[in-house]
Short mmCIF file of C-alpha atoms in Angstrom, two decimals:
data_model
loop_
_atom_site.label_atom_id
_atom_site.label_comp_id
_atom_site.label_asym_id
_atom_site.label_seq_id
_atom_site.Cartn_x
_atom_site.Cartn_y
_atom_site.Cartn_z
CA MET C 1 29.31 -17.30 -7.89
CA ASP C 2 25.75 -16.48 -6.81
CA VAL C 3 23.36 -19.35 -7.56
CA PHE C 4 20.79 -17.17 -9.24
CA THR C 5 23.46 -15.46 -11.37
CA ALA C 6 24.84 -18.84 -12.46
CA ILE C 7 21.40 -20.00 -13.57
CA VAL C 8 20.77 -16.80 -15.55
CA GLU C 9 24.16 -16.95 -17.26
CA PHE C 10 23.57 -20.58 -18.16
CA PHE C 11 20.31 -19.84 -19.94
CA GLN C 12 21.75 -16.78 -21.66
CA GLY C 13 24.41 -18.81 -23.45
CA ALA C 14 23.30 -22.44 -23.35
CA SER C 15 26.06 -24.63 -24.77
CA LYS C 16 28.13 -27.64 -23.76
CA GLU C 17 30.84 -25.40 -22.31
CA SER C 18 28.35 -23.29 -20.40
CA PHE C 19 26.66 -26.43 -19.11
CA LEU C 20 29.96 -27.73 -17.75
CA GLN C 21 30.67 -24.32 -16.24
CA PHE C 22 27.24 -24.31 -14.69
CA CYS C 23 27.77 -27.78 -13.20
CA ASN C 24 31.06 -26.61 -11.69
CA ALA C 25 29.44 -23.48 -10.26
CA VAL C 26 26.47 -25.45 -8.95
CA PRO C 27 27.82 -28.75 -7.52
CA LEU C 28 24.61 -30.62 -6.79
CA ARG C 29 26.33 -33.20 -4.57
CA ASN C 30 28.08 -30.63 -2.43
CA PRO C 31 26.25 -29.96 0.87
CA GLU C 32 27.74 -26.47 0.96
CA PHE C 33 25.94 -25.66 -2.29
CA TRP C 34 22.55 -26.58 -0.84
CA GLN C 35 23.28 -24.54 2.25
CA LYS C 36 24.10 -21.48 0.13
CA PHE C 37 21.07 -22.12 -2.05
CA TRP C 38 18.83 -22.18 1.01
CA VAL C 39 20.38 -18.96 2.35
CA SER C 40 19.80 -17.30 -1.05
CA LEU C 41 16.12 -18.19 -0.74
CA TRP C 42 15.86 -17.47 2.97
CA ASP C 43 18.47 -15.20 4.44
CA GLY C 44 16.16 -14.36 7.32
CA THR C 45 17.25 -10.71 7.36
CA GLY C 46 13.84 -9.21 6.67
CA PRO C 47 10.26 -9.83 5.53
CA MET C 48 9.67 -11.42 2.16
CA ASN C 49 9.58 -8.77 -0.55
CA LEU C 50 6.85 -9.13 -3.18
CA ILE C 51 9.39 -8.04 -5.81
CA SER C 52 12.01 -10.67 -4.95
CA TYR C 53 12.45 -13.94 -6.85
CA THR C 54 12.03 -15.68 -3.50
CA PHE C 55 8.41 -14.54 -3.45
CA TRP C 56 7.88 -15.70 -7.03
CA VAL C 57 9.13 -19.19 -6.16
CA PHE C 58 7.00 -19.13 -3.02
CA LEU C 59 3.88 -18.06 -4.94
CA ILE C 60 4.36 -20.68 -7.66
CA LEU C 61 4.78 -23.50 -5.13
CA CYS C 62 1.84 -22.22 -3.14
CA ALA C 63 -0.40 -22.07 -6.25
CA VAL C 64 0.65 -25.47 -7.65
CA PHE C 65 -0.16 -27.37 -4.47
CA TYR C 66 -3.26 -25.25 -3.83
CA TYR C 67 -4.84 -26.39 -7.10
CA LEU C 68 -3.72 -30.01 -6.55
CA PHE C 69 -5.15 -30.33 -3.03
CA PRO C 70 -8.81 -31.22 -2.42
CA LYS C 71 -11.24 -28.53 -1.30
CA LYS C 72 -11.00 -29.33 2.43
CA ILE C 73 -7.21 -29.07 2.44
CA LYS C 74 -6.98 -25.81 0.43
CA PRO C 75 -7.66 -23.36 3.32
CA ILE C 76 -5.27 -25.26 5.62
CA TRP C 77 -2.55 -25.11 2.97
CA LEU C 78 -3.07 -21.37 2.39
CA LEU C 79 -2.97 -20.75 6.14
CA ILE C 80 0.34 -22.62 6.40
CA CYS C 81 1.68 -20.61 3.46
CA SER C 82 0.53 -17.34 5.03
CA TYR C 83 2.27 -18.03 8.33
CA GLY C 84 5.30 -19.26 6.40
CA PHE C 85 5.33 -15.95 4.54
CA TYR C 86 5.70 -14.07 7.84
CA LEU C 87 8.28 -16.51 9.19
CA HIS C 88 10.61 -15.76 6.26
CA ASP C 89 12.03 -13.14 8.61
CA ARG C 90 13.66 -14.93 11.52
CA SER C 91 12.20 -12.31 13.84
CA GLY C 92 8.75 -13.03 12.39
CA LEU C 93 7.87 -15.38 15.24
CA GLN C 94 6.86 -12.41 17.38
CA MET C 95 4.65 -11.14 14.56
CA VAL C 96 2.98 -14.55 14.17
CA THR C 97 2.42 -14.65 17.94
CA LEU C 98 0.67 -11.28 17.81
CA LEU C 99 -1.29 -12.37 14.76
CA ILE C 100 -2.48 -15.59 16.40
CA GLY C 101 -3.36 -13.75 19.62
CA THR C 102 -5.39 -11.13 17.75
CA THR C 103 -7.07 -13.82 15.68
CA LEU C 104 -8.13 -15.87 18.71
CA ILE C 105 -9.47 -12.93 20.70
CA THR C 106 -11.47 -11.44 17.83
CA TYR C 107 -12.70 -14.88 16.71
CA PHE C 108 -14.17 -15.80 20.12
CA SER C 109 -15.40 -12.24 20.71
CA ALA C 110 -17.34 -12.32 17.44
CA LEU C 111 -18.87 -15.69 18.33
CA ALA C 112 -19.95 -14.33 21.71
CA ILE C 113 -21.40 -11.17 20.14
CA HIS C 114 -23.31 -13.24 17.60
CA GLN C 115 -24.76 -15.78 20.04
CA LEU C 116 -25.43 -13.71 23.17
CA LYS C 117 -28.43 -11.38 23.43
CA GLN C 118 -27.56 -9.16 26.40
CA LEU C 119 -26.52 -5.74 25.11
CA TRP C 120 -23.94 -5.11 27.82
CA VAL C 121 -22.25 -8.47 27.14
CA ARG C 122 -22.12 -7.81 23.39
CA ARG C 123 -20.64 -4.37 24.05
CA PHE C 124 -18.08 -5.89 26.43
CA PHE C 125 -16.75 -8.27 23.79
CA LEU C 126 -16.78 -5.49 21.20
CA LEU C 127 -14.75 -3.31 23.55
CA LEU C 128 -12.41 -6.23 24.24
CA SER C 129 -11.72 -6.60 20.51
CA ILE C 130 -11.21 -2.86 20.05
CA CYS C 131 -8.81 -2.68 22.99
CA THR C 132 -6.91 -5.75 21.81
CA SER C 133 -6.47 -4.77 18.16
CA GLY C 134 -6.16 -1.05 18.87
CA GLY C 135 -3.89 -1.60 21.86
CA ILE C 136 -1.44 -3.74 19.90
CA LEU C 137 -1.43 -1.22 17.06
CA PHE C 138 -0.87 1.79 19.33
CA TYR C 139 1.78 0.13 21.46
CA TYR C 140 3.98 -1.05 18.60
CA LYS C 141 3.55 2.04 16.43
CA TYR C 142 3.08 4.94 18.82
CA ALA C 143 4.57 4.14 22.24
CA ASN C 144 7.79 6.04 21.53
CA PHE C 145 6.00 8.82 19.66
CA LEU C 146 3.53 9.49 22.50
CA THR C 147 6.27 9.36 25.12
CA GLN C 148 8.41 11.86 23.24
CA THR C 149 5.42 14.13 22.52
CA TRP C 150 4.48 14.12 26.21
CA THR C 151 8.05 15.02 27.19
CA ASP C 152 8.24 17.83 24.61
CA PHE C 153 4.89 19.24 25.76
CA TRP C 154 5.95 19.61 29.38
CA GLY C 155 9.32 20.90 28.22
CA LEU C 156 7.51 23.98 26.89
CA PHE C 157 6.59 24.84 30.51
CA GLY C 158 10.07 24.27 31.89
CA PHE C 159 9.57 20.72 33.15
CA SER C 160 12.09 18.10 32.14
CA PHE C 161 11.44 14.39 32.02
CA ARG C 162 13.61 11.51 30.96
CA SER C 163 12.00 9.71 28.05
CA SER C 164 13.42 6.28 27.37
CA VAL C 165 13.09 4.88 23.84
CA ILE C 166 11.60 1.40 23.74
CA ASP C 167 13.29 -0.93 21.28
CA LEU C 168 10.21 -2.24 19.45
CA PRO C 169 10.49 -4.45 16.35
CA VAL C 170 8.67 -3.52 13.17
CA VAL C 171 5.74 -5.91 12.89
CA LEU C 172 4.96 -6.79 9.26
CA GLY C 173 1.41 -5.88 8.18
CA LEU C 174 0.40 -4.80 11.69
CA SER C 175 -1.96 -2.04 10.55
CA PHE C 176 -3.59 -4.22 7.92
CA PHE C 177 -4.39 -7.33 9.96
CA THR C 178 -5.57 -5.32 12.99
CA PHE C 179 -7.94 -3.29 10.80
CA GLN C 180 -9.28 -6.41 9.08
CA SER C 181 -9.97 -8.21 12.36
CA LEU C 182 -11.46 -5.12 14.00
CA GLY C 183 -13.71 -4.40 11.00
CA TYR C 184 -14.94 -8.01 11.10
CA VAL C 185 -15.96 -7.81 14.77
CA ILE C 186 -17.75 -4.47 14.23
CA ASP C 187 -19.65 -5.95 11.27
CA VAL C 188 -20.74 -8.88 13.43
CA TYR C 189 -21.81 -6.50 16.21
CA GLN C 190 -23.83 -4.42 13.75
CA LYS C 191 -25.34 -7.64 12.34
CA VAL C 192 -23.98 -6.93 8.88
CA ILE C 193 -22.56 -10.47 8.73
CA PRO C 194 -22.86 -13.57 10.93
CA ALA C 195 -19.87 -14.72 12.94
CA GLU C 196 -17.61 -17.21 11.19
CA LYS C 197 -17.64 -20.49 13.10
CA ASN C 198 -14.78 -22.18 11.28
CA PRO C 199 -11.50 -20.98 12.89
CA ILE C 200 -9.42 -21.99 9.84
CA TYR C 201 -11.40 -19.77 7.46
CA TYR C 202 -11.29 -16.84 9.87
CA ALA C 203 -7.57 -17.21 10.61
CA LEU C 204 -6.89 -17.31 6.87
CA TYR C 205 -9.05 -14.21 6.32
CA VAL C 206 -6.97 -12.26 8.86
CA SER C 207 -3.58 -13.51 7.64
CA PHE C 208 -4.02 -13.98 3.84
CA PHE C 209 -0.47 -13.20 2.67
CA PRO C 210 -1.03 -11.40 -0.70
CA CYS C 211 -2.69 -8.41 0.95
CA ILE C 212 -0.95 -8.28 4.34
CA THR C 213 1.98 -6.02 3.39
CA SER C 214 0.29 -3.45 1.16
CA GLY C 215 -3.42 -4.01 1.39
CA PRO C 216 -6.06 -3.88 0.26
CA ILE C 217 -7.74 -4.04 3.65
CA GLU C 218 -10.22 -6.80 2.91
CA ARG C 219 -13.77 -7.09 4.21
CA ALA C 220 -15.11 -10.32 5.64
CA ASN C 221 -18.24 -10.32 3.47
CA HIS C 222 -16.01 -10.09 0.38
CA LEU C 223 -13.13 -12.48 1.11
CA LEU C 224 -14.64 -15.13 3.42
CA PRO C 225 -17.13 -16.45 0.81
CA GLN C 226 -14.23 -16.87 -1.64
CA LEU C 227 -12.23 -18.78 0.96
CA LYS C 228 -15.15 -21.12 1.58
CA ASN C 229 -15.81 -21.73 -2.11
CA PRO C 230 -12.40 -21.63 -3.82
CA ALA C 231 -12.36 -21.10 -7.55
CA LYS C 232 -11.27 -23.91 -9.85
CA PHE C 233 -8.18 -23.71 -12.02
CA ASN C 234 -8.76 -21.01 -14.65
CA TYR C 235 -5.98 -20.36 -17.16
CA SER C 236 -7.28 -16.95 -18.23
CA LYS C 237 -7.53 -15.73 -14.65
CA ILE C 238 -4.07 -17.01 -13.74
CA ALA C 239 -2.55 -15.51 -16.90
CA GLY C 240 -4.28 -12.21 -16.09
CA GLY C 241 -2.93 -12.37 -12.55
CA LEU C 242 0.62 -12.95 -13.75
CA TYR C 243 0.33 -9.99 -16.11
CA ARG C 244 -1.04 -7.86 -13.27
CA ILE C 245 2.06 -8.80 -11.26
CA LEU C 246 4.31 -7.83 -14.19
CA TRP C 247 2.38 -4.57 -14.53
CA GLY C 248 2.89 -3.74 -10.86
CA ILE C 249 6.61 -4.57 -10.97
CA PHE C 250 7.01 -2.30 -14.00
CA LYS C 251 5.31 0.60 -12.21
CA LYS C 252 7.28 -0.01 -9.04
CA MET C 253 10.77 -0.74 -10.38
CA VAL C 254 11.00 1.19 -13.65
CA LEU C 255 8.89 4.27 -12.93
CA ALA C 256 8.67 4.76 -9.15
CA GLY C 257 12.15 3.30 -8.55
CA ASN C 258 13.88 5.81 -10.82
CA LEU C 259 11.78 8.75 -9.63
CA ASP C 260 12.75 7.80 -6.08
CA LEU C 261 16.42 8.50 -6.89
CA PHE C 262 15.50 12.09 -7.74
CA THR C 263 13.10 12.83 -4.88
CA ARG C 264 15.25 11.12 -2.24
CA GLU C 265 18.29 13.20 -3.19
CA VAL C 266 16.36 16.47 -3.09
CA PHE C 267 14.38 15.84 0.10
CA THR C 268 17.44 14.71 2.04
CA ASN C 269 19.60 17.64 0.82
CA MET C 270 17.16 20.54 0.40
CA HIS C 271 19.72 23.25 1.15
CA LYS C 272 21.69 22.30 -1.99
CA TYR C 273 18.91 23.07 -4.46
CA ASN C 274 16.96 26.11 -5.61
CA GLY C 275 13.22 26.64 -5.39
CA GLY C 276 12.49 25.29 -8.87
CA ILE C 277 14.07 21.91 -8.09
CA LEU C 278 12.33 21.78 -4.70
CA ALA C 279 8.95 22.42 -6.35
CA LEU C 280 9.62 19.83 -9.05
CA SER C 281 10.60 17.20 -6.49
CA ALA C 282 7.35 17.77 -4.59
CA LEU C 283 5.29 17.42 -7.77
CA VAL C 284 7.22 14.31 -8.78
CA PHE C 285 6.82 12.67 -5.37
CA SER C 286 3.03 12.80 -5.60
CA TYR C 287 3.06 10.70 -8.74
CA GLN C 288 5.92 8.52 -7.47
CA LEU C 289 3.92 7.64 -4.36
CA TYR C 290 0.96 6.66 -6.52
CA LEU C 291 3.11 4.47 -8.77
CA ASP C 292 4.86 2.85 -5.81
CA PHE C 293 1.73 2.12 -3.80
CA SER C 294 -0.56 1.17 -6.68
CA GLY C 295 2.22 -0.93 -8.24
CA TYR C 296 2.65 -2.95 -5.06
CA CYS C 297 -1.13 -3.34 -4.80
CA ASP C 298 -1.16 -4.56 -8.41
CA ILE C 299 1.28 -7.29 -7.37
CA ALA C 300 -0.93 -8.22 -4.41
CA VAL C 301 -4.10 -8.30 -6.52
CA GLY C 302 -2.28 -10.30 -9.20
CA ALA C 303 -1.03 -12.82 -6.63
CA GLY C 304 -4.59 -13.19 -5.39
CA LYS C 305 -5.81 -13.89 -8.92
CA VAL C 306 -3.11 -16.51 -9.44
CA LEU C 307 -4.64 -18.29 -6.43
CA GLY C 308 -8.17 -17.74 -7.77
CA PHE C 309 -9.22 -14.81 -5.54
CA ASP C 310 -10.56 -11.37 -6.45
CA LEU C 311 -9.20 -8.82 -3.99
CA ILE C 312 -10.61 -5.32 -3.55
CA GLU C 313 -9.21 -2.76 -5.98
CA ASN C 314 -7.29 -0.12 -4.06
CA PHE C 315 -6.86 2.56 -6.74
CA ASN C 316 -8.93 3.99 -9.55
CA ARG C 317 -6.81 6.64 -11.29
CA PRO C 318 -6.97 9.13 -8.37
CA PHE C 319 -5.38 12.03 -10.25
CA ALA C 320 -8.22 11.91 -12.76
CA GLY C 321 -10.49 13.15 -9.97
CA ARG C 322 -11.86 16.64 -10.56
CA SER C 323 -12.40 17.47 -6.90
CA TYR C 324 -10.60 16.65 -3.69
CA THR C 325 -13.46 14.37 -2.69
CA GLN C 326 -13.15 12.45 -5.95
CA LEU C 327 -9.42 12.05 -5.46
CA TRP C 328 -9.91 10.44 -2.06
CA ASP C 329 -12.72 8.27 -3.39
CA ARG C 330 -10.12 6.83 -5.78
CA TRP C 331 -7.02 6.71 -3.53
CA HIS C 332 -6.34 3.82 -1.11
CA ILE C 333 -9.99 2.88 -1.47
CA SER C 334 -9.96 0.10 1.10
CA LEU C 335 -8.55 2.39 3.83
CA THR C 336 -10.77 5.40 3.08
CA THR C 337 -13.90 3.23 3.02
CA TRP C 338 -12.78 1.59 6.29
CA PHE C 339 -12.53 5.01 7.95
CA ARG C 340 -15.86 6.01 6.41
CA ASP C 341 -17.73 2.94 7.66
CA TYR C 342 -16.13 2.56 11.10
CA ILE C 343 -15.33 6.15 12.13
CA PHE C 344 -17.26 8.69 10.03
CA THR C 345 -20.60 6.84 9.95
CA PRO C 346 -20.70 6.06 13.72
CA LEU C 347 -19.78 9.68 14.53
CA SER C 348 -22.51 10.95 12.20
CA PHE C 349 -25.03 8.55 13.73
CA TYR C 350 -24.06 9.54 17.27
CA ASN C 351 -24.47 13.27 16.50
CA ARG C 352 -27.52 12.94 14.24
CA GLY C 353 -29.70 15.11 16.53
CA LEU C 354 -27.68 18.30 16.10
CA THR C 355 -29.14 20.97 13.84
CA GLY C 356 -28.23 24.42 12.52
CA VAL C 357 -24.69 25.71 12.87
CA LEU C 358 -23.76 23.04 15.42
CA GLY C 359 -24.94 20.33 13.05
CA LYS C 360 -22.81 21.73 10.22
CA LEU C 361 -19.77 22.09 12.46
CA GLN C 362 -20.20 18.54 13.70
CA GLY C 363 -20.52 17.25 10.13
CA TRP C 364 -17.37 19.11 9.07
CA PHE C 365 -15.53 17.80 12.14
CA ASN C 366 -16.55 14.23 11.28
CA ILE C 367 -15.04 14.70 7.82
CA PHE C 368 -11.92 16.43 9.11
CA ILE C 369 -10.99 14.03 11.93
CA ILE C 370 -10.59 11.06 9.57
CA PHE C 371 -7.48 12.54 7.98
CA PRO C 372 -5.34 13.25 11.08
CA ILE C 373 -6.19 9.70 12.17
CA SER C 374 -5.09 8.51 8.73
CA GLY C 375 -1.89 10.49 9.18
CA LEU C 376 -1.18 8.74 12.48
CA TRP C 377 -1.96 5.39 10.82
CA HIS C 378 0.87 6.08 8.36
CA GLY C 379 3.49 6.67 11.02
CA ASP C 380 4.60 8.19 14.31
CA SER C 381 5.91 11.46 12.92
CA MET C 382 4.57 15.01 13.02
CA GLY C 383 5.03 15.21 9.25
CA TYR C 384 2.29 12.60 8.79
CA VAL C 385 0.06 14.45 11.25
CA VAL C 386 0.50 17.75 9.38
CA TRP C 387 -0.21 15.88 6.12
CA GLY C 388 -3.46 14.59 7.62
CA ILE C 389 -4.51 17.98 9.00
CA LEU C 390 -3.98 19.70 5.64
CA ASN C 391 -5.90 16.99 3.81
CA GLY C 392 -8.76 17.33 6.29
CA LEU C 393 -8.84 21.11 5.87
CA PHE C 394 -8.86 20.85 2.07
CA MET C 395 -11.65 18.27 2.21
CA VAL C 396 -13.81 20.42 4.52
CA VAL C 397 -13.22 23.57 2.46
CA GLY C 398 -14.16 21.61 -0.65
CA LYS C 399 -17.43 20.47 0.93
CA VAL C 400 -18.25 23.98 2.19
CA THR C 401 -17.58 25.70 -1.15
CA ALA C 402 -19.03 23.00 -3.42
CA LYS C 403 -22.25 24.87 -4.32
CA LYS C 404 -20.50 28.19 -4.97
CA ARG C 405 -17.84 26.54 -7.10
CA ARG C 406 -20.52 24.89 -9.23
CA LYS C 407 -22.12 28.30 -9.80
CA TRP C 408 -18.79 29.87 -10.71
CA ALA C 409 -18.05 26.99 -13.05
CA LYS C 410 -21.16 27.80 -15.10
CA LYS C 411 -19.95 31.39 -15.57
CA ASN C 412 -16.29 30.56 -16.26
CA PRO C 413 -15.63 31.01 -20.01
CA LEU C 414 -12.70 28.58 -19.89
CA TYR C 415 -15.04 25.81 -18.80
CA ARG C 416 -16.90 25.90 -22.09
CA SER C 417 -14.24 23.50 -23.33
CA ARG C 418 -14.64 20.15 -21.57
CA PHE C 419 -10.95 19.36 -22.04
CA ILE C 420 -9.74 22.66 -20.55
CA LYS C 421 -12.22 22.32 -17.69
CA ALA C 422 -10.96 18.82 -16.87
CA LEU C 423 -7.33 19.95 -17.19
CA ILE C 424 -7.78 22.90 -14.82
CA GLN C 425 -9.73 20.92 -12.23
CA CYS C 426 -7.36 17.94 -12.25
CA SER C 427 -4.34 20.26 -12.05
CA CYS C 428 -5.78 22.09 -9.04
CA VAL C 429 -6.52 18.82 -7.26
CA TYR C 430 -3.01 17.53 -8.00
CA LEU C 431 -1.48 20.77 -6.70
CA MET C 432 -3.50 20.63 -3.48
CA PHE C 433 -2.50 17.02 -2.97
CA THR C 434 1.16 17.95 -3.54
CA ILE C 435 0.98 20.72 -0.93
CA CYS C 436 0.00 18.06 1.61
CA ILE C 437 2.37 15.39 0.34
CA VAL C 438 5.46 17.53 1.02
CA PHE C 439 5.15 16.75 4.74
CA PHE C 440 4.50 13.07 3.99
CA ALA C 441 7.65 12.95 1.87
CA ALA C 442 9.70 14.70 4.54
CA SER C 443 8.72 12.09 7.13
CA TYR C 444 9.21 9.19 4.72
CA TYR C 445 12.75 10.30 3.90
CA GLY C 446 13.66 10.66 7.57
CA GLN C 447 13.22 14.42 7.82
CA THR C 448 10.93 16.44 10.08
CA ALA C 449 7.83 18.54 9.58
CA SER C 450 10.00 21.66 9.72
CA ASP C 451 11.75 20.46 6.54
CA GLY C 452 8.38 20.57 4.81
CA PHE C 453 7.95 24.19 5.88
CA TYR C 454 11.52 24.84 4.71
CA LEU C 455 10.58 23.69 1.21
CA PHE C 456 7.65 26.09 1.00
CA SER C 457 9.66 29.00 2.41
CA HIS C 458 12.35 28.48 -0.27
CA LEU C 459 10.15 27.94 -3.32
CA PHE C 460 11.31 31.22 -4.84
CA SER C 461 14.91 30.94 -3.70
CA MET C 462 17.58 31.03 -6.40
CA GLN C 463 20.25 29.67 -4.07
CA GLY C 464 21.69 26.26 -4.71
CA SER C 465 25.00 24.87 -5.86
CA THR C 466 23.49 22.36 -8.32
CA ASN C 467 21.17 22.96 -11.25
CA LEU C 468 18.65 20.47 -12.61
CA SER C 469 20.82 19.24 -15.47
CA GLN C 470 23.80 18.54 -13.19
CA LEU C 471 21.58 16.78 -10.69
CA VAL C 472 19.83 14.49 -13.20
CA PHE C 473 22.61 13.64 -15.64
CA ILE C 474 25.79 13.91 -13.57
CA LYS C 475 24.97 13.29 -9.91
CA LEU C 476 22.14 10.77 -10.42
CA GLY C 477 23.61 9.35 -13.62
CA PHE C 478 20.39 9.33 -15.63
CA SER C 479 20.64 8.99 -19.40
CA SER C 480 18.27 10.69 -21.80
CA LEU C 481 17.01 7.23 -22.74
CA THR C 482 16.02 6.56 -19.12
CA LEU C 483 14.10 9.83 -18.96
CA TRP C 484 12.26 8.95 -22.16
CA ALA C 485 11.46 5.52 -20.71
CA ILE C 486 9.96 7.14 -17.59
CA LEU C 487 7.92 9.62 -19.65
CA ILE C 488 6.63 7.11 -22.21
CA GLY C 489 6.04 4.50 -19.50
CA SER C 490 3.98 6.94 -17.41
CA ILE C 491 1.84 7.91 -20.41
CA PHE C 492 1.39 4.23 -21.28
CA VAL C 493 0.28 3.44 -17.71
CA GLU C 494 -2.27 6.26 -17.69
CA CYS C 495 -3.70 5.29 -21.11
CA MET C 496 -3.98 1.58 -20.28
CA GLU C 497 -5.53 2.14 -16.86
CA LYS C 498 -8.02 4.61 -18.31
CA ILE C 499 -9.39 1.79 -20.49
CA GLY C 500 -9.84 -0.62 -17.58
CA LYS C 501 -8.13 -3.09 -15.28
CA PRO C 502 -4.75 -4.08 -16.79
CA GLU C 503 -5.36 -7.85 -16.76
CA GLN C 504 -8.75 -7.43 -18.44
CA VAL C 505 -7.49 -5.00 -21.09
CA ILE C 506 -4.51 -7.16 -22.06
CA ARG C 507 -6.63 -10.29 -22.52
CA LYS C 508 -8.84 -8.47 -25.03
CA LEU C 509 -5.95 -7.45 -27.28
CA TYR C 510 -4.89 -9.41 -30.34
CA PHE C 511 -2.29 -12.13 -29.67
CA PRO C 512 0.68 -10.35 -31.39
CA ILE C 513 -0.03 -7.02 -29.67
CA ARG C 514 -0.40 -8.76 -26.33
CA TRP C 515 3.00 -10.42 -26.56
CA VAL C 516 4.67 -7.23 -27.80
CA ILE C 517 3.48 -5.57 -24.59
CA TYR C 518 4.68 -8.53 -22.49
CA TYR C 519 8.18 -8.41 -23.96
CA SER C 520 8.31 -4.60 -23.88
CA LEU C 521 7.61 -4.55 -20.15
CA ILE C 522 10.18 -7.29 -19.52
CA PHE C 523 12.86 -5.51 -21.58
CA ALA C 524 12.06 -2.25 -19.78
CA LEU C 525 12.65 -4.03 -16.48
CA LEU C 526 15.96 -5.46 -17.65
CA LEU C 527 17.20 -2.14 -19.07
CA PHE C 528 15.77 0.57 -16.79
CA ALA C 529 14.60 -0.96 -13.50
CA ASN C 530 16.11 0.46 -10.35
CA PHE C 531 16.65 -2.81 -8.52
CA GLY C 532 18.17 -0.95 -5.61
CA ALA C 533 14.76 0.53 -4.83
CA SER C 534 13.33 -2.75 -3.61
CA GLY C 535 11.74 -1.08 -0.61
CA PHE C 536 8.12 -0.12 -0.51
CA VAL C 537 6.66 3.10 0.85
CA TYR C 538 3.60 1.54 2.48
CA GLY C 539 5.54 -1.48 3.68
CA ASN C 540 6.48 0.70 6.66
CA TYR C 541 2.89 0.99 7.82
#
């Protein structure tokens, strides 16, 4: 019997008989039991999942000792926990080696940039950091992609090359810790912040485990001061953090997990379904991606609060945005602001002397180029690149037509109603986002960019051997109760998040209402959660 299952069954029917059964199932003096117990906590087959009970045990132990240790020991303890988090996977030693190497190079480079005055020396160490962080990122994520793209390009002209696939391991949190370290060095170079002299604080900033798998991409001027002055034990903050974790698990497991069953089936078997189901799956995936990503970020932010830290908020109800610019101001905030500060702003500064048509074209290019780069950040697939190109085009068109659209809005009779105006604008933004997300979904589910074009070319097709009812109720096995749970749960999420941050809203409610919500979310997890969907979309990046 599985150890965890035995414990659950014991508490479900606590009695003398069940206690004896539990003791027989869990022989405390048997070495084999402890070996199995350890394997159940650490099977070493993959990175620690923020939804697993292993992570909950890990977080509790980490928090308990963190608050017991004196101030000088706290950062050392968190650093040990962070590296231990990565070493949960037995192949994590390579990741920790890369992490330590990146940390050392960027740490000493920042010190040199801060202390030395010669411009060429400061630029040398900046370039060293960029090449180190960027080189590691490009090698592990894009070596095979670039090799295959190069081979395919020359194949168009009749040249054939042998492209060998390099067996590269997936490095946990690679994109996140390279961006954090690189952003820190650039900030030091631009004299936004001084270089951090304490290597423990800096190493912890780069490797802080709550935000390494899903973000947010932290900034040094936000996280480092908190690491140096850790907050004292605060029951309200810890309780709010635990609720934020529960909130994220509900969004991830109950809502996104069940929607994933539908979208995965359709996107991996497009030829079986008609245009209506294809269109519905695309619309559903947009919201599923938001629930999945924001839910995982809720868990990360909640874990940070349990330890006394306030991490950057990564989402702010993006589909409430009334323009494409507003949507991206609210979506993956830490990544979009990183691209804005370290790519868009330097490009704009470099080309600040251009005027007239060239100036406008350069400004539009600066806006556009961020999104294909973002597409490549998400993965080495043409589907992600097409997703980025479309997003960039929509963003540029939105900027170009902004003044004319404001004039038309004043003359539009439908816009006299504020509700109808908001509904139309939000619907248009959601539709545009969905057009782009089709290619993202195709790549995520192991398809190609051509499958995204297939979906659009068959939107009005009536062919398909399965209708929607057969797909949902028979093939996927959904019950009407599950569908109601998804619908009511989604409405509840939108209403609660419109009021404010979940952990702040819940603490303001009356005690009985608060605990009704707690138990409702827990029961929803027990009854409707798709525990098979323990993966995480952005965990791949």
